[in-house]
C-alpha atoms as a PDB file:
ATOM      1  CA  MET A   1      14.283 200.108 103.922  1.00  0.00           C
ATOM      2  CA  ILE A   2      16.963 197.690 102.698  1.00  0.00           C
ATOM      3  CA  LEU A   3      16.475 195.449 105.741  1.00  0.00           C
ATOM      4  CA  PHE A   4      12.701 195.577 105.281  1.00  0.00           C
ATOM      5  CA  ARG A   5      13.046 194.557 101.633  1.00  0.00           C
ATOM      6  CA  LEU A   6      15.454 191.749 102.555  1.00  0.00           C
ATOM      7  CA  PHE A   7      12.944 190.562 105.155  1.00  0.00           C
ATOM      8  CA  LEU A   8      10.187 190.510 102.510  1.00  0.00           C
ATOM      9  CA  ILE A   9      12.374 188.534 100.113  1.00  0.00           C
ATOM     10  CA  ALA A  10      13.320 186.069 102.876  1.00  0.00           C
ATOM     11  CA  CYS A  11       9.640 185.599 103.777  1.00  0.00           C
ATOM     12  CA  MET A  12       8.667 185.053 100.152  1.00  0.00           C
ATOM     13  CA  VAL A  13      11.423 182.504  99.472  1.00  0.00           C
ATOM     14  CA  THR A  14      10.787 180.645 102.741  1.00  0.00           C
ATOM     15  CA  ILE A  15       7.012 180.476 102.301  1.00  0.00           C
ATOM     16  CA  VAL A  16       7.227 179.426  98.642  1.00  0.00           C
ATOM     17  CA  GLY A  17       9.649 176.651  99.603  1.00  0.00           C
ATOM     18  CA  TYR A  18       7.628 175.500 102.612  1.00  0.00           C
ATOM     19  CA  THR A  19       4.362 175.628 100.677  1.00  0.00           C
ATOM     20  CA  SER A  20       5.860 173.639  97.814  1.00  0.00           C
ATOM     21  CA  VAL A  21       6.956 170.859 100.176  1.00  0.00           C
ATOM     22  CA  THR A  22       3.593 170.891 101.959  1.00  0.00           C
ATOM     23  CA  ILE A  23       1.648 170.637  98.696  1.00  0.00           C
ATOM     24  CA  ALA A  24       3.930 167.845  97.485  1.00  0.00           C
ATOM     25  CA  ASN A  25       3.377 165.871 100.703  1.00  0.00           C
ATOM     26  CA  HIS A  26      -0.256 166.697 101.497  1.00  0.00           C
ATOM     27  CA  GLY A  27      -1.898 168.091  98.357  1.00  0.00           C
ATOM     28  CA  TRP A  28      -4.018 171.213  97.968  1.00  0.00           C
ATOM     29  CA  ASN A  29      -6.667 170.206 100.542  1.00  0.00           C
ATOM     30  CA  LEU A  30      -6.132 173.169 102.911  1.00  0.00           C
ATOM     31  CA  VAL A  31      -9.690 174.465 103.395  1.00  0.00           C
ATOM     32  CA  PRO A  32     -11.216 171.483 105.276  1.00  0.00           C
ATOM     33  CA  ILE A  33      -8.144 171.229 107.502  1.00  0.00           C
ATOM     34  CA  PHE A  34      -8.034 175.000 108.169  1.00  0.00           C
ATOM     35  CA  PHE A  35     -11.715 175.310 109.115  1.00  0.00           C
ATOM     36  CA  GLY A  36     -11.818 171.833 110.690  1.00  0.00           C
ATOM     37  CA  ASP A  37      -9.173 172.912 113.178  1.00  0.00           C
ATOM     38  CA  MET A  38     -11.278 175.972 114.033  1.00  0.00           C
ATOM     39  CA  ALA A  39     -14.360 173.808 114.572  1.00  0.00           C
ATOM     40  CA  LYS A  40     -12.434 171.693 117.121  1.00  0.00           C
ATOM     41  CA  MET A  41     -12.002 174.769 119.370  1.00  0.00           C
ATOM     42  CA  ALA A  42      -8.369 173.923 120.175  1.00  0.00           C
ATOM     43  CA  TRP A  43      -5.081 175.818 119.812  1.00  0.00           C
ATOM     44  CA  PRO A  44      -4.544 175.032 116.113  1.00  0.00           C
ATOM     45  CA  GLY A  45      -8.019 176.451 115.443  1.00  0.00           C
ATOM     46  CA  GLN A  46      -7.329 179.512 117.582  1.00  0.00           C
ATOM     47  CA  PHE A  47      -4.181 180.155 115.562  1.00  0.00           C
ATOM     48  CA  ASN A  48      -6.098 179.731 112.294  1.00  0.00           C
ATOM     49  CA  LEU A  49      -8.808 182.154 113.438  1.00  0.00           C
ATOM     50  CA  ASP A  50      -6.207 184.718 114.500  1.00  0.00           C
ATOM     51  CA  PHE A  51      -4.366 184.260 111.180  1.00  0.00           C
ATOM     52  CA  MET A  52      -7.613 184.582 109.215  1.00  0.00           C
ATOM     53  CA  CYS A  53      -8.323 187.891 110.971  1.00  0.00           C
ATOM     54  CA  PHE A  54      -4.848 189.120 109.954  1.00  0.00           C
ATOM     55  CA  LEU A  55      -5.531 188.047 106.364  1.00  0.00           C
ATOM     56  CA  LEU A  56      -8.822 189.958 106.377  1.00  0.00           C
ATOM     57  CA  LEU A  57      -7.081 193.011 107.858  1.00  0.00           C
ATOM     58  CA  ALA A  58      -4.409 192.822 105.138  1.00  0.00           C
ATOM     59  CA  GLY A  59      -7.106 192.593 102.468  1.00  0.00           C
ATOM     60  CA  ILE A  60      -9.014 195.554 103.853  1.00  0.00           C
ATOM     61  CA  TRP A  61      -5.816 197.615 104.129  1.00  0.00           C
ATOM     62  CA  VAL A  62      -4.752 196.864 100.547  1.00  0.00           C
ATOM     63  CA  SER A  63      -8.246 197.716  99.284  1.00  0.00           C
ATOM     64  CA  TRP A  64      -8.317 200.921 101.360  1.00  0.00           C
ATOM     65  CA  ARG A  65      -4.830 201.900 100.155  1.00  0.00           C
ATOM     66  CA  HIS A  66      -6.230 201.732  96.620  1.00  0.00           C
ATOM     67  CA  HIS A  67      -9.365 203.719  97.601  1.00  0.00           C
ATOM     68  CA  PHE A  68     -11.638 200.669  97.242  1.00  0.00           C
ATOM     69  CA  ARG A  69     -11.411 200.990  93.462  1.00  0.00           C
ATOM     70  CA  PRO A  70     -12.043 197.781  91.489  1.00  0.00           C
ATOM     71  CA  ALA A  71      -8.325 196.998  91.119  1.00  0.00           C
ATOM     72  CA  GLY A  72      -7.853 197.650  94.840  1.00  0.00           C
ATOM     73  CA  LEU A  73     -10.721 195.345  95.746  1.00  0.00           C
ATOM     74  CA  LEU A  74      -9.206 192.646  93.551  1.00  0.00           C
ATOM     75  CA  LEU A  75      -5.782 193.135  95.142  1.00  0.00           C
ATOM     76  CA  GLY A  76      -7.427 192.990  98.584  1.00  0.00           C
ATOM     77  CA  LEU A  77      -9.048 189.688  97.704  1.00  0.00           C
ATOM     78  CA  VAL A  78      -5.714 188.345  96.495  1.00  0.00           C
ATOM     79  CA  ALA A  79      -4.155 189.505  99.792  1.00  0.00           C
ATOM     80  CA  VAL A  80      -6.733 187.513 101.762  1.00  0.00           C
ATOM     81  CA  PHE A  81      -6.136 184.313  99.822  1.00  0.00           C
ATOM     82  CA  GLY A  82      -2.454 184.846  99.029  1.00  0.00           C
ATOM     83  CA  GLY A  83      -1.318 185.736 102.530  1.00  0.00           C
ATOM     84  CA  MET A  84       2.319 186.602 103.035  1.00  0.00           C
ATOM     85  CA  MET A  85       3.219 185.068  99.704  1.00  0.00           C
ATOM     86  CA  PHE A  86       1.259 187.912  98.079  1.00  0.00           C
ATOM     87  CA  MET A  87       1.977 190.585 100.689  1.00  0.00           C
ATOM     88  CA  SER A  88       5.750 190.124 100.468  1.00  0.00           C
ATOM     89  CA  VAL A  89       5.698 190.706  96.700  1.00  0.00           C
ATOM     90  CA  TYR A  90       3.134 193.516  96.975  1.00  0.00           C
ATOM     91  CA  LEU A  91       5.055 195.398  99.669  1.00  0.00           C
ATOM     92  CA  LEU A  92       8.362 194.890  97.886  1.00  0.00           C
ATOM     93  CA  ILE A  93       6.952 196.353  94.670  1.00  0.00           C
ATOM     94  CA  GLN A  94       5.222 199.213  96.496  1.00  0.00           C
ATOM     95  CA  SER A  95       8.365 200.023  98.486  1.00  0.00           C
ATOM     96  CA  LEU A  96      10.234 200.368  95.197  1.00  0.00           C
ATOM     97  CA  ARG A  97       7.436 202.417  93.583  1.00  0.00           C
ATOM     98  CA  THR A  98       7.325 204.804  96.539  1.00  0.00           C
ATOM     99  CA  ARG A  99      11.149 204.972  96.644  1.00  0.00           C
ATOM    100  CA  GLY A 100      11.155 203.974 100.304  1.00  0.00           C
ATOM    101  CA  ASP A 101       8.751 206.694 101.448  1.00  0.00           C
ATOM    102  CA  VAL A 102       7.069 204.949 104.376  1.00  0.00           C
ATOM    103  CA  ALA A 103       4.093 207.338 104.444  1.00  0.00           C
ATOM    104  CA  ALA A 104       3.414 206.668 100.754  1.00  0.00           C
ATOM    105  CA  LEU A 105       3.953 202.955 101.302  1.00  0.00           C
ATOM    106  CA  MET A 106       1.421 202.793 104.126  1.00  0.00           C
ATOM    107  CA  LEU A 107      -1.124 205.372 102.963  1.00  0.00           C
ATOM    108  CA  GLY A 108      -0.759 205.152  99.220  1.00  0.00           C
ATOM    109  CA  PRO A 109       0.763 207.943  97.111  1.00  0.00           C
ATOM    110  CA  GLU A 110      -2.434 210.031  96.898  1.00  0.00           C
ATOM    111  CA  ARG A 111      -3.080 210.170 100.640  1.00  0.00           C
ATOM    112  CA  ALA A 112       0.611 210.724 101.406  1.00  0.00           C
ATOM    113  CA  ALA A 113       0.766 213.656  98.957  1.00  0.00           C
ATOM    114  CA  ALA A 114      -2.319 215.232 100.561  1.00  0.00           C
ATOM    115  CA  ARG A 115      -0.690 215.311 104.015  1.00  0.00           C
END
């Protein structure tokens, strides 16, 4: 669990740094570029589509983990738009809350307790 948490921290720090430089150099105009690359039907667009599917999967999983309750739906939406920047913080916090119990981390405490 320590290595997993270190990985999450490394991802968070790296992505925050990279994103900061990108915003400083190119601004906040991600959406037209992201979907424009998909419309071109080339490899950058394929990568964006694949990544978007992973973001949607992360959002659905976070919402499911919270039983699709309002707070869970909100967290799922944040997962979709926050990507790994959100997921690294979310998983780090949840790994601490569940005291490293992988079943509770993946399923949520209620489902893990019912097993």
